PDB file of N, CA, C and O in Angstrom:
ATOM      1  N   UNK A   1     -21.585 -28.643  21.933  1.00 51.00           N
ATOM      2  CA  UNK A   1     -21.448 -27.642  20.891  1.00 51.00           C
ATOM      3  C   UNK A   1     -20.191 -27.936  20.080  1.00 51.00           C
ATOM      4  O   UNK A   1     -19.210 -28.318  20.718  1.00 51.00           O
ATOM      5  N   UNK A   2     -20.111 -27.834  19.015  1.00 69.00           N
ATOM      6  CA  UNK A   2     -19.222 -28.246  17.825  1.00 69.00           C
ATOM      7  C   UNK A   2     -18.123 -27.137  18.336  1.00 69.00           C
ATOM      8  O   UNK A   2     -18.350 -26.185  19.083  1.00 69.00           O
ATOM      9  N   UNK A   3     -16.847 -27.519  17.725  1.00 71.00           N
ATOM     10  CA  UNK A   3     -16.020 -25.807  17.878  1.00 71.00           C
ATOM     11  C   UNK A   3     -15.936 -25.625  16.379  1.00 71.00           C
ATOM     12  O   UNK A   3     -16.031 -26.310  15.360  1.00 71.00           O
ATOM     13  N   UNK A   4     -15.724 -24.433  16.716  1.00 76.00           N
ATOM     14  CA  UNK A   4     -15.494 -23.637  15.283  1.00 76.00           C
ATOM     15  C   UNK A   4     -14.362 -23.853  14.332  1.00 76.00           C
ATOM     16  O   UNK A   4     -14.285 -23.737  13.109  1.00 76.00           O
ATOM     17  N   UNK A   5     -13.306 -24.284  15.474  1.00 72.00           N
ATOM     18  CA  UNK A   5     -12.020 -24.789  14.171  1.00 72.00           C
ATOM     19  C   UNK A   5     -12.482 -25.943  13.778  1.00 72.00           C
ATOM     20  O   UNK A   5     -12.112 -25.980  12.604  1.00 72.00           O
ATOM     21  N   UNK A   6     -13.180 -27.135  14.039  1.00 72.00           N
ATOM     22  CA  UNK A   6     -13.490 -28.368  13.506  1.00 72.00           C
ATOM     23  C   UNK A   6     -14.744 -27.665  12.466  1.00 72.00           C
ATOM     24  O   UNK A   6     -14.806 -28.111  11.321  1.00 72.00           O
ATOM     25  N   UNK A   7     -15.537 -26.783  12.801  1.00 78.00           N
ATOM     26  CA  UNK A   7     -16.261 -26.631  11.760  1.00 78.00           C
ATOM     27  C   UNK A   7     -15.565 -25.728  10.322  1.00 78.00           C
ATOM     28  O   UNK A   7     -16.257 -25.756   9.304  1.00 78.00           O
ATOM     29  N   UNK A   8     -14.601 -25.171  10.281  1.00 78.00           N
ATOM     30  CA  UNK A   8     -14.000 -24.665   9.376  1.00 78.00           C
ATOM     31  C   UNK A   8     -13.167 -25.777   8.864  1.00 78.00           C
ATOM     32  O   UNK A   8     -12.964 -25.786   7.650  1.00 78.00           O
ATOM     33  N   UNK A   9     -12.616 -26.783   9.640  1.00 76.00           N
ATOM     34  CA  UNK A   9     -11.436 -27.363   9.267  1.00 76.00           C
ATOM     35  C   UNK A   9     -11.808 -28.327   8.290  1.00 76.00           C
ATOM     36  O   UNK A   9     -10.977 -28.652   7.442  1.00 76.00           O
ATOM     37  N   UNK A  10     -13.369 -29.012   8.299  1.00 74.00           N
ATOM     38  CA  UNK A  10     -13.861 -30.075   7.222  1.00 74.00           C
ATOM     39  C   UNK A  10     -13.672 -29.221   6.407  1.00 74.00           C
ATOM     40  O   UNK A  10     -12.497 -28.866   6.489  1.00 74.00           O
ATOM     41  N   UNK A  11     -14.289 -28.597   5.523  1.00 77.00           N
ATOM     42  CA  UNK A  11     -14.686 -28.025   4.316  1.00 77.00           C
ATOM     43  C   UNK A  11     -13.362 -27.929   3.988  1.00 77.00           C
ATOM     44  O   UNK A  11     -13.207 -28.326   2.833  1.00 77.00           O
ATOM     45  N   UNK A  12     -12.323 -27.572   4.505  1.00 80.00           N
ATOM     46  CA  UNK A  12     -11.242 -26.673   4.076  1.00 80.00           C
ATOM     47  C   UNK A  12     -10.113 -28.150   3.581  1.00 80.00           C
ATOM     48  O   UNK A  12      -9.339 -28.229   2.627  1.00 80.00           O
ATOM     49  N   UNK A  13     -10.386 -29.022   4.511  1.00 76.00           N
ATOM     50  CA  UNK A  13      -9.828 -30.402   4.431  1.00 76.00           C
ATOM     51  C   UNK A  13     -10.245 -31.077   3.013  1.00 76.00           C
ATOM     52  O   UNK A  13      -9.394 -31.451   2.205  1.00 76.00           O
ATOM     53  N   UNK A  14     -11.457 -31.179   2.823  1.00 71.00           N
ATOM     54  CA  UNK A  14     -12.208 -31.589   1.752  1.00 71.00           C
ATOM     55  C   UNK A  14     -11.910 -31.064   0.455  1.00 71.00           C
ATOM     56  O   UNK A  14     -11.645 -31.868  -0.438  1.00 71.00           O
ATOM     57  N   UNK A  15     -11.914 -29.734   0.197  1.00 75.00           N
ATOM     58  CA  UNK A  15     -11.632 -28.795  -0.571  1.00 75.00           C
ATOM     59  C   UNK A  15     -10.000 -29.356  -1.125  1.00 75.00           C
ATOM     60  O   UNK A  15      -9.696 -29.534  -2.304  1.00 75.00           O
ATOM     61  N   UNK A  16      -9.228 -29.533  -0.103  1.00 79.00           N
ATOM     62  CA  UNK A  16      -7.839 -29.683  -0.800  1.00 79.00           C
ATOM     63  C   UNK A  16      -7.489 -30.593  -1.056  1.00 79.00           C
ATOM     64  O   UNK A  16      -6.435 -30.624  -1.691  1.00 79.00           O
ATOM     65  N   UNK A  17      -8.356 -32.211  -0.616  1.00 75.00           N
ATOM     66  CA  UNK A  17      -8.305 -33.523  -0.983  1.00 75.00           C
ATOM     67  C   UNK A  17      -9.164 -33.131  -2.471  1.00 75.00           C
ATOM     68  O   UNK A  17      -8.839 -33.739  -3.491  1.00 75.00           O
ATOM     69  N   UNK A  18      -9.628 -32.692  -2.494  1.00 71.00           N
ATOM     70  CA  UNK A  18     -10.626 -31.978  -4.227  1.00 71.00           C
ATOM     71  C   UNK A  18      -9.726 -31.633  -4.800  1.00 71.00           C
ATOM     72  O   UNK A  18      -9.306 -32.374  -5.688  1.00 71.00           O
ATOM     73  N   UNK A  19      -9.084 -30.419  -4.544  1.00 75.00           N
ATOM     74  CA  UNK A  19      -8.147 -30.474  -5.463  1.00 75.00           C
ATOM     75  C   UNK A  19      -6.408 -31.063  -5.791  1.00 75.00           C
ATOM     76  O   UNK A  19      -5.790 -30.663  -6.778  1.00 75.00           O
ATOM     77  N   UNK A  20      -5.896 -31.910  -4.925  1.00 77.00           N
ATOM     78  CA  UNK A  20      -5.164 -33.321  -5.013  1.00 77.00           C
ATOM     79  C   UNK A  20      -5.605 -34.099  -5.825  1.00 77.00           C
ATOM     80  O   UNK A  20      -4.927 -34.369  -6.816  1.00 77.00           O
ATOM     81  N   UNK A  21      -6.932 -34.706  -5.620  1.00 75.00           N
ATOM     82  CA  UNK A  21      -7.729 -35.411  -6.968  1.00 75.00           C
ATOM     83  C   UNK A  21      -7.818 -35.044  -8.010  1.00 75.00           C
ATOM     84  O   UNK A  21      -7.640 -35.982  -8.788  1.00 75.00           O
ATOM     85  N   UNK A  22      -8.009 -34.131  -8.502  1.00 71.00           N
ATOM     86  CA  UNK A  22      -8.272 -33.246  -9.507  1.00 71.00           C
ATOM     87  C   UNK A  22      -6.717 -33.079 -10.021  1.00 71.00           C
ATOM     88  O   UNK A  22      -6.710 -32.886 -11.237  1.00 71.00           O
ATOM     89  N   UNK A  23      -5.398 -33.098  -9.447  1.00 76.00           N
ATOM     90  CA  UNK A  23      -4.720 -33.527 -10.402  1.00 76.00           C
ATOM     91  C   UNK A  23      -4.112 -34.264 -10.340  1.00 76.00           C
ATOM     92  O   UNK A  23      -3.020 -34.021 -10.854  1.00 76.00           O
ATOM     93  N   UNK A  24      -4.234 -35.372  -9.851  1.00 75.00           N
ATOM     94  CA  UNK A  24      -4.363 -36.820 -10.341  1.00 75.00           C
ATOM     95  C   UNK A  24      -5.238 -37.341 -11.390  1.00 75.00           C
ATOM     96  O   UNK A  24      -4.868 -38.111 -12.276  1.00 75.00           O
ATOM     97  N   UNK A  25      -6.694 -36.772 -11.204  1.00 75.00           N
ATOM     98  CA  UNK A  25      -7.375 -38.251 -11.714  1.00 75.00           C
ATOM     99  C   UNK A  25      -8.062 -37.156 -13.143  1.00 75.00           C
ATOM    100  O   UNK A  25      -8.867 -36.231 -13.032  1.00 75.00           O
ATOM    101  N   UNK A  26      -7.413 -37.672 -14.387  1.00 78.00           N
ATOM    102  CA  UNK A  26      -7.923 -36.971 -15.850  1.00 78.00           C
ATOM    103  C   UNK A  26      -8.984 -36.416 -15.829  1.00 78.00           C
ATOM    104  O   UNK A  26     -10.066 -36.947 -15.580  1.00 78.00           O
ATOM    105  N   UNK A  27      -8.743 -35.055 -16.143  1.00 75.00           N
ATOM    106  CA  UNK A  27     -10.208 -34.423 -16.612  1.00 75.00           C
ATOM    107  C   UNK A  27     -10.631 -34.373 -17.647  1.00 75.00           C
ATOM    108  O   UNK A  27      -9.820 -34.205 -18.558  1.00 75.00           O
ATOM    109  N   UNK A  28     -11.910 -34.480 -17.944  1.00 80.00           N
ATOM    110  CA  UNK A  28     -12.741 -35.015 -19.295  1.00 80.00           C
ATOM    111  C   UNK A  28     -11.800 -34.125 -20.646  1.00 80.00           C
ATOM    112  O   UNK A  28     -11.216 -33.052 -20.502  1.00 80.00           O
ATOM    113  N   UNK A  29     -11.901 -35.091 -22.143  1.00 83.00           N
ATOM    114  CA  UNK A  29     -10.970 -34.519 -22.712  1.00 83.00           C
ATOM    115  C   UNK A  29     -12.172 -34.766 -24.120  1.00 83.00           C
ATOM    116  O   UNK A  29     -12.760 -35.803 -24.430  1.00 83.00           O
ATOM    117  N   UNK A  30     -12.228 -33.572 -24.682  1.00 87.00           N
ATOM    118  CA  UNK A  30     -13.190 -34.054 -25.975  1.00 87.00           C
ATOM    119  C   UNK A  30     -11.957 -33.547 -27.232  1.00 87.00           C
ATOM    120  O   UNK A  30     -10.845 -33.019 -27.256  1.00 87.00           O
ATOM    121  N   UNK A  31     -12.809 -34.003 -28.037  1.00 91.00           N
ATOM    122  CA  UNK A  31     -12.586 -34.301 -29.427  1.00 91.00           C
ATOM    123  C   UNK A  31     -12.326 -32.786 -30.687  1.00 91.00           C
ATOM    124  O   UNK A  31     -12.867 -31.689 -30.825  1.00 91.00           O
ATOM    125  N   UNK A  32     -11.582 -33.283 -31.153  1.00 92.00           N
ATOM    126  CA  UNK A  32     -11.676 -31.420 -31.514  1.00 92.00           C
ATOM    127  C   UNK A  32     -12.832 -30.958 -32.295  1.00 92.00           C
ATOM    128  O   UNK A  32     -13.412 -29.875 -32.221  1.00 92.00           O
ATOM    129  N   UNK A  33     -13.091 -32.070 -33.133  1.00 94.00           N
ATOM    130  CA  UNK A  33     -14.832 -31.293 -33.767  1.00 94.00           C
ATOM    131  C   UNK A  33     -15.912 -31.080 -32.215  1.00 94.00           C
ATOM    132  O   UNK A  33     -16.946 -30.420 -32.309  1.00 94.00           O
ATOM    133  N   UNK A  34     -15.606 -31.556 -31.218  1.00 94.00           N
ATOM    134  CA  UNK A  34     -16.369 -31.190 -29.952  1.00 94.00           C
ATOM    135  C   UNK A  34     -16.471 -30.164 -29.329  1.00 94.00           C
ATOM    136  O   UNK A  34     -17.389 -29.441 -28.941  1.00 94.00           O
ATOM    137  N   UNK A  35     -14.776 -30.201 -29.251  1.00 93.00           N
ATOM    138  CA  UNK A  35     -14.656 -28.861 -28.395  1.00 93.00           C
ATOM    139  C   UNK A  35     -14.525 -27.534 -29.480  1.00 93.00           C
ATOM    140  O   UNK A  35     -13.867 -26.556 -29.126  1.00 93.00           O
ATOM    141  N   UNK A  36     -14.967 -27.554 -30.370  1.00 94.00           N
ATOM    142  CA  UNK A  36     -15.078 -26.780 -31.228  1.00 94.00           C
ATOM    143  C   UNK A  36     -16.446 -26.103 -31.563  1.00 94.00           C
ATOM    144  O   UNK A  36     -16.600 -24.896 -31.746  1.00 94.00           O
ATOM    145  N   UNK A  37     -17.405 -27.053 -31.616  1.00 95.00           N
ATOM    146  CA  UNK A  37     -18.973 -26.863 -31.207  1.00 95.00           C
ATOM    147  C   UNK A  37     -18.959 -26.034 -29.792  1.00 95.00           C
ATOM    148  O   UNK A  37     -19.522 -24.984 -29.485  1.00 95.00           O
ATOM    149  N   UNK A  38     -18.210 -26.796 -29.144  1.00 93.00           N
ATOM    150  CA  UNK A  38     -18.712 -26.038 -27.759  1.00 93.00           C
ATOM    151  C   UNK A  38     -18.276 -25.241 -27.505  1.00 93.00           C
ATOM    152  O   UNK A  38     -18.823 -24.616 -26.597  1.00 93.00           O
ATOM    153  N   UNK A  39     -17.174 -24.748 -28.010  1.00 94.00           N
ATOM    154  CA  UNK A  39     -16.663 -22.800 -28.245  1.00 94.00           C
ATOM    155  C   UNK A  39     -17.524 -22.271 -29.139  1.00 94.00           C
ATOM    156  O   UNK A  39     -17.903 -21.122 -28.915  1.00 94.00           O
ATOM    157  N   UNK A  40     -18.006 -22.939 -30.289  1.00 95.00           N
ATOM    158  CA  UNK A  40     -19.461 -21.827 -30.663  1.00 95.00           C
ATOM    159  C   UNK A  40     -20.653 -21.657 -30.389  1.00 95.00           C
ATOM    160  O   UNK A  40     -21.425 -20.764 -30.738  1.00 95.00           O
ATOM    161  N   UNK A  41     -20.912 -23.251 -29.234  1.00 95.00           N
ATOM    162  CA  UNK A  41     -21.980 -22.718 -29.049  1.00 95.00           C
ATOM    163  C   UNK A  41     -21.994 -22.265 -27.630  1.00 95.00           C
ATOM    164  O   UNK A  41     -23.146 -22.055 -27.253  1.00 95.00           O
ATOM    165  N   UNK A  42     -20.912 -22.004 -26.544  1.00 94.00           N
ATOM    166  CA  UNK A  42     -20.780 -21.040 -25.561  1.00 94.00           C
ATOM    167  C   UNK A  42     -20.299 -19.843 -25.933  1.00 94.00           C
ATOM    168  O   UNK A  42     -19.936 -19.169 -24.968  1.00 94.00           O
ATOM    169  N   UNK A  43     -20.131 -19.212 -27.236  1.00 95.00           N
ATOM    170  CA  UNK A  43     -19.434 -18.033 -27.546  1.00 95.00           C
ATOM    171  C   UNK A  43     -18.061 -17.670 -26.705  1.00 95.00           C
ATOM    172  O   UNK A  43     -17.823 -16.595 -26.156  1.00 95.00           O
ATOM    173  N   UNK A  44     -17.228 -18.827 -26.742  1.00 94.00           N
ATOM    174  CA  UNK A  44     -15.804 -18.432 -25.924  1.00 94.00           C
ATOM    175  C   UNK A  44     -14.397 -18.219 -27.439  1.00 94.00           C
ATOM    176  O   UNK A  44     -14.311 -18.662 -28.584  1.00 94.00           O
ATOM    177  N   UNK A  45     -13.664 -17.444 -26.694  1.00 94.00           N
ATOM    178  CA  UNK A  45     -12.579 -17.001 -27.508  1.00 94.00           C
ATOM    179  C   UNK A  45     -11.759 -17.930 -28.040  1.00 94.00           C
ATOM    180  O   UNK A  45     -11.341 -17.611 -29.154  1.00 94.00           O
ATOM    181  N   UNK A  46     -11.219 -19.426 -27.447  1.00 93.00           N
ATOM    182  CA  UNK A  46     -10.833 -20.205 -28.044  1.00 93.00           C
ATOM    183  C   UNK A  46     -10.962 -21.198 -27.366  1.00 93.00           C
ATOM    184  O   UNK A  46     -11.823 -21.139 -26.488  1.00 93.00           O
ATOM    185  N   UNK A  47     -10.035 -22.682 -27.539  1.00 93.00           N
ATOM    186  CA  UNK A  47     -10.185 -23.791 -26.523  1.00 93.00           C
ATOM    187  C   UNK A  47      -9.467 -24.002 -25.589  1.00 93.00           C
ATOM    188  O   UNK A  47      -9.626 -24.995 -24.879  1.00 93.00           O
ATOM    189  N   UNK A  48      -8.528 -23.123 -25.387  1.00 92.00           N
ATOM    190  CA  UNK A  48      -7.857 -22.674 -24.076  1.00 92.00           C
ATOM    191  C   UNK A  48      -9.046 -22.171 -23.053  1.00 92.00           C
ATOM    192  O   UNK A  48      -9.448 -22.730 -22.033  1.00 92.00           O
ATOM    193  N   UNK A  49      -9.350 -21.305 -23.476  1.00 94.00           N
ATOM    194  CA  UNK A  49     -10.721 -20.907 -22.440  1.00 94.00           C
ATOM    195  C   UNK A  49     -11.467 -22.105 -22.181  1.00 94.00           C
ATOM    196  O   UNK A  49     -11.583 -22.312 -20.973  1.00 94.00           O
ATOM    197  N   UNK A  50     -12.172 -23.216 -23.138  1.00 93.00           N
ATOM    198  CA  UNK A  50     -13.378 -23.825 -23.005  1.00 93.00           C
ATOM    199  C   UNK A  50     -12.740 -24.936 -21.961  1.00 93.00           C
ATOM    200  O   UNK A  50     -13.399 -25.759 -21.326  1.00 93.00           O
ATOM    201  N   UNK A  51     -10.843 -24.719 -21.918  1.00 90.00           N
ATOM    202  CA  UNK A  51     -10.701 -26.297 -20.907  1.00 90.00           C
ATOM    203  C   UNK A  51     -10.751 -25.846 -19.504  1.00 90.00           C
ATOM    204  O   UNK A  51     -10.916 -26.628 -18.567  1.00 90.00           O
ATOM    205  N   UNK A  52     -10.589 -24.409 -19.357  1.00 90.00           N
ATOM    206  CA  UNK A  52     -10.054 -23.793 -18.098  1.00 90.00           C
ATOM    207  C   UNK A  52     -11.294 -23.853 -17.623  1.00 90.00           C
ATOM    208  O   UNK A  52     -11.353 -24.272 -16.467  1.00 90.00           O
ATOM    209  N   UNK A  53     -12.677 -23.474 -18.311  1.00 91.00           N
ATOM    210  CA  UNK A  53     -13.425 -23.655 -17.624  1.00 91.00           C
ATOM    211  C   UNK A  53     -13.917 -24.999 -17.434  1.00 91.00           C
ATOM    212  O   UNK A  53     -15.075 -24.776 -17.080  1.00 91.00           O
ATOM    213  N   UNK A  54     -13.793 -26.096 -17.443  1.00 90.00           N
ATOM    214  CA  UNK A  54     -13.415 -27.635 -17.957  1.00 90.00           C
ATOM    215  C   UNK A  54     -13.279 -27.657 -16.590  1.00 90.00           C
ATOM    216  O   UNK A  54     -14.093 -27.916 -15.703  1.00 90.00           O
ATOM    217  N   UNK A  55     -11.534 -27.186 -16.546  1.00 85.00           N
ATOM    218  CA  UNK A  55     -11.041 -27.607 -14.825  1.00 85.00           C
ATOM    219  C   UNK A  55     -11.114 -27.281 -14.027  1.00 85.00           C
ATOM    220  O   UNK A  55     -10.667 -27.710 -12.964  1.00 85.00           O
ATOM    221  N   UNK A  56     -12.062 -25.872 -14.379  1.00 84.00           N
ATOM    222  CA  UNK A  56     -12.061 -25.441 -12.492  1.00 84.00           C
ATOM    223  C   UNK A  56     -13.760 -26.250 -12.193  1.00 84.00           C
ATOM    224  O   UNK A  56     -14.044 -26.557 -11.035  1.00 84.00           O
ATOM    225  N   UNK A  57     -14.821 -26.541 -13.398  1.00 85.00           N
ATOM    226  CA  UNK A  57     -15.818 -27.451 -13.011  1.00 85.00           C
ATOM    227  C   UNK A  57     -15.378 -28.755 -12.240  1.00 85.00           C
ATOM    228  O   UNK A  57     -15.787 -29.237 -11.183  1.00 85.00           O
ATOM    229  N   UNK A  58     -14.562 -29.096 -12.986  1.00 83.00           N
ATOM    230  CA  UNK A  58     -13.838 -30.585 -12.496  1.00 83.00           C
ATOM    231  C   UNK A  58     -13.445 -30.635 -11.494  1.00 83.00           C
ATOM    232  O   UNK A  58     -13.821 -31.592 -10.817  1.00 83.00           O
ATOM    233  N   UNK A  59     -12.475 -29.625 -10.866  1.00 80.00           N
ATOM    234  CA  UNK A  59     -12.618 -29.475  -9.484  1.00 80.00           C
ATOM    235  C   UNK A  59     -13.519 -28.987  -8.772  1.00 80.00           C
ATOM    236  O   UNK A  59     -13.202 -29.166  -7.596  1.00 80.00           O
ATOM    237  N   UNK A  60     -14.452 -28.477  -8.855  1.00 79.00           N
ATOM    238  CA  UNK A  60     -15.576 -28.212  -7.771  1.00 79.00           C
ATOM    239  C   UNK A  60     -16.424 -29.366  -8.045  1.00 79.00           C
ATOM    240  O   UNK A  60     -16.822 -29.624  -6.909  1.00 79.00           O
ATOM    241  N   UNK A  61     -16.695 -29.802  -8.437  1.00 81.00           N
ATOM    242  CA  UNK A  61     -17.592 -31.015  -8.661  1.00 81.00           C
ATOM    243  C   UNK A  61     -16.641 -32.147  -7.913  1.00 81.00           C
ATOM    244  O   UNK A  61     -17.196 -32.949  -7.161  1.00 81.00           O
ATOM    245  N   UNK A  62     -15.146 -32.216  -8.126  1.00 79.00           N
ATOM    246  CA  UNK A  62     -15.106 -33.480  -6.936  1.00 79.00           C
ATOM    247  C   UNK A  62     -14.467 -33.170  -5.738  1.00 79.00           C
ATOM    248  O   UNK A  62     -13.750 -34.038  -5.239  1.00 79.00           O
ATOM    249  N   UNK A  63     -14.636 -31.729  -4.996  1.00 76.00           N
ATOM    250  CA  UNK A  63     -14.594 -31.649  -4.224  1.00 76.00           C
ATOM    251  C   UNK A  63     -15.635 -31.417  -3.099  1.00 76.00           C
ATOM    252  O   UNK A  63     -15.504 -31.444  -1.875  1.00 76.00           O
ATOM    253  N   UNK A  64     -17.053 -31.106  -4.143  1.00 78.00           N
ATOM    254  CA  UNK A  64     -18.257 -31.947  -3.564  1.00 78.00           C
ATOM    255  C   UNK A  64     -18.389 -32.790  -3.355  1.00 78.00           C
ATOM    256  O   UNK A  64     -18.677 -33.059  -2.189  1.00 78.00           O
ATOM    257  N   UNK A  65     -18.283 -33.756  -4.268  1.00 81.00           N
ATOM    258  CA  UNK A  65     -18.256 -35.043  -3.877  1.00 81.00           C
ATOM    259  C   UNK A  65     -17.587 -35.840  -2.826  1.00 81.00           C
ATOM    260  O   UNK A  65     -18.004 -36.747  -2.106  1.00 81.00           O
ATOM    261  N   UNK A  66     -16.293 -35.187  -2.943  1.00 79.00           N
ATOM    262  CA  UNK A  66     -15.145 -35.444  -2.018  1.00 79.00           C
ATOM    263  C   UNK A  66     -16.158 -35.294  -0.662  1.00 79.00           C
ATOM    264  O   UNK A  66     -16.693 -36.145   0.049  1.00 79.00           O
ATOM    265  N   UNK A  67     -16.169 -33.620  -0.638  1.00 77.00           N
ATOM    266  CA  UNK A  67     -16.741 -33.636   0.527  1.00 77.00           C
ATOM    267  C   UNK A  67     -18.055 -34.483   1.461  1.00 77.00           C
ATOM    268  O   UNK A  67     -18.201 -34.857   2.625  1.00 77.00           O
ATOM    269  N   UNK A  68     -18.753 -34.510   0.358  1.00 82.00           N
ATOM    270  CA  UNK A  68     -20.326 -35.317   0.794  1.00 82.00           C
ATOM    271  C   UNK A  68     -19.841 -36.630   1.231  1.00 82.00           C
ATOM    272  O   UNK A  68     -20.188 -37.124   2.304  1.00 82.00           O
ATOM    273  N   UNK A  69     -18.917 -37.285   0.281  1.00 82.00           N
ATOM    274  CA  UNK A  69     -18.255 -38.547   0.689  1.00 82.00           C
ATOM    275  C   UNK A  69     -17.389 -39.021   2.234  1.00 82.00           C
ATOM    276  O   UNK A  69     -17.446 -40.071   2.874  1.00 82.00           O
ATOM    277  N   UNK A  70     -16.790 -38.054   2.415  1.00 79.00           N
ATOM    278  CA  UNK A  70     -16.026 -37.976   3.665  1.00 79.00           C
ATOM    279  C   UNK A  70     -16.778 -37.445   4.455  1.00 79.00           C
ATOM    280  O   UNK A  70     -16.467 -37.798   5.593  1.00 79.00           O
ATOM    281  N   UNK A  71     -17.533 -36.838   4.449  1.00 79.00           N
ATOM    282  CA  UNK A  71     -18.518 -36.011   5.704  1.00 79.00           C
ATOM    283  C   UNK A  71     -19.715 -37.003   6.047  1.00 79.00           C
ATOM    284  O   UNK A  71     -20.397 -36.848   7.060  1.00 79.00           O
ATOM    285  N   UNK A  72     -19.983 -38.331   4.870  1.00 86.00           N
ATOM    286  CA  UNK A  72     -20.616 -39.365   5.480  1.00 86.00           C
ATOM    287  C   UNK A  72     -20.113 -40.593   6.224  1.00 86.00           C
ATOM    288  O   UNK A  72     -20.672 -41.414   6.952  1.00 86.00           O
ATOM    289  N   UNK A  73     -18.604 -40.402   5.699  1.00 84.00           N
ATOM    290  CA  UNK A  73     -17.905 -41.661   6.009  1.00 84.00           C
ATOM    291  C   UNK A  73     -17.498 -41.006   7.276  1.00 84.00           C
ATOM    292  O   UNK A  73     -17.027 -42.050   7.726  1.00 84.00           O
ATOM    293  N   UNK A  74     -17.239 -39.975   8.429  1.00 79.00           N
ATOM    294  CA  UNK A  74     -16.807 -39.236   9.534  1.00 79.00           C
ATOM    295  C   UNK A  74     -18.058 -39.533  10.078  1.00 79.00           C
ATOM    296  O   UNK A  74     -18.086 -40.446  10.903  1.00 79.00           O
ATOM    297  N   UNK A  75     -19.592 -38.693   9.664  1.00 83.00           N
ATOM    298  CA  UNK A  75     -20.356 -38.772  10.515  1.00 83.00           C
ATOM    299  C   UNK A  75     -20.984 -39.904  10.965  1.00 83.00           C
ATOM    300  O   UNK A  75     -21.631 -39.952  12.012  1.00 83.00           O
ATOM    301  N   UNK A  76     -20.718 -41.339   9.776  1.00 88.00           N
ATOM    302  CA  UNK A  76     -21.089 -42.398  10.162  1.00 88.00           C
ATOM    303  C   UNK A  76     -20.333 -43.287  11.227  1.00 88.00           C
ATOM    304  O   UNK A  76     -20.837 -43.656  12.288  1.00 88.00           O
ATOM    305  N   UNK A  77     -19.151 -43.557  10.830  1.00 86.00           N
ATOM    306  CA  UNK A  77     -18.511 -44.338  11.270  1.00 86.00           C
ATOM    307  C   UNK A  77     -17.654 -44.194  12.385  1.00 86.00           C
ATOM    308  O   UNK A  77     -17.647 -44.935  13.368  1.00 86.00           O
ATOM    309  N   UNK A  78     -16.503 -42.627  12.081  1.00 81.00           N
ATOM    310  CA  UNK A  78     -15.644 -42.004  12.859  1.00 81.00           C
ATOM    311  C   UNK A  78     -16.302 -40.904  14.459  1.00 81.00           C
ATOM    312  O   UNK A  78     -15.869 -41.156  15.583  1.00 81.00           O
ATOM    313  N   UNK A  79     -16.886 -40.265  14.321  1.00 73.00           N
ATOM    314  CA  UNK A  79     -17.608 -39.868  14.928  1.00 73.00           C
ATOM    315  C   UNK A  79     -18.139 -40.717  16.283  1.00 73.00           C
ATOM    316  O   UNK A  79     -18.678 -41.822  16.234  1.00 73.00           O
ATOM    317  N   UNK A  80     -17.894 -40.037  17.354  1.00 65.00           N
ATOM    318  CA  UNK A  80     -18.237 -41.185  18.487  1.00 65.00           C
ATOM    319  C   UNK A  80     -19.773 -40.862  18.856  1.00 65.00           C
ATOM    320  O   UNK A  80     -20.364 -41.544  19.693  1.00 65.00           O
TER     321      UNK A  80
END
């Protein structure tokens, strides 16, 4: 049977290597006729808003990844 602190402790591990990455590695940066479209056509208040929501995607997206990545490279290799 697994214990419960190892089962809390991946996700939580993963999660903060996600967001370590996340500010390190550049998050997508558009163009101002871009991000300008895309405040009208998400109806947001300005482009302060359209990046914030920018970076908190950016981090959940590679701390999925993060995670899926390390939770294959543990269950494959590390894992006895």
């Amino acid at each position: 049977m697994k214990s419960p602190f190892l089962t809390f402790l991946m996700p939580m591990a993963t999660l903060l290597l996600g967001f370590l990455s996340a500010l390190l590695l550049p998050a997508p940066s558009f163009g101002l006729a871009l991000a300008r479209r895309l405040v009208d056509t998400f109806h947001l208040e300005d482009i302060g808003q359209l990046y914030t929501l920018v970076f908190c995607l950016w981090f959940l997206v590679l701390g999925a990844v993060e995670y899926y990545v390390i939770r294959f490279i543990y269950l494959r290799f590390i894992r006895p």
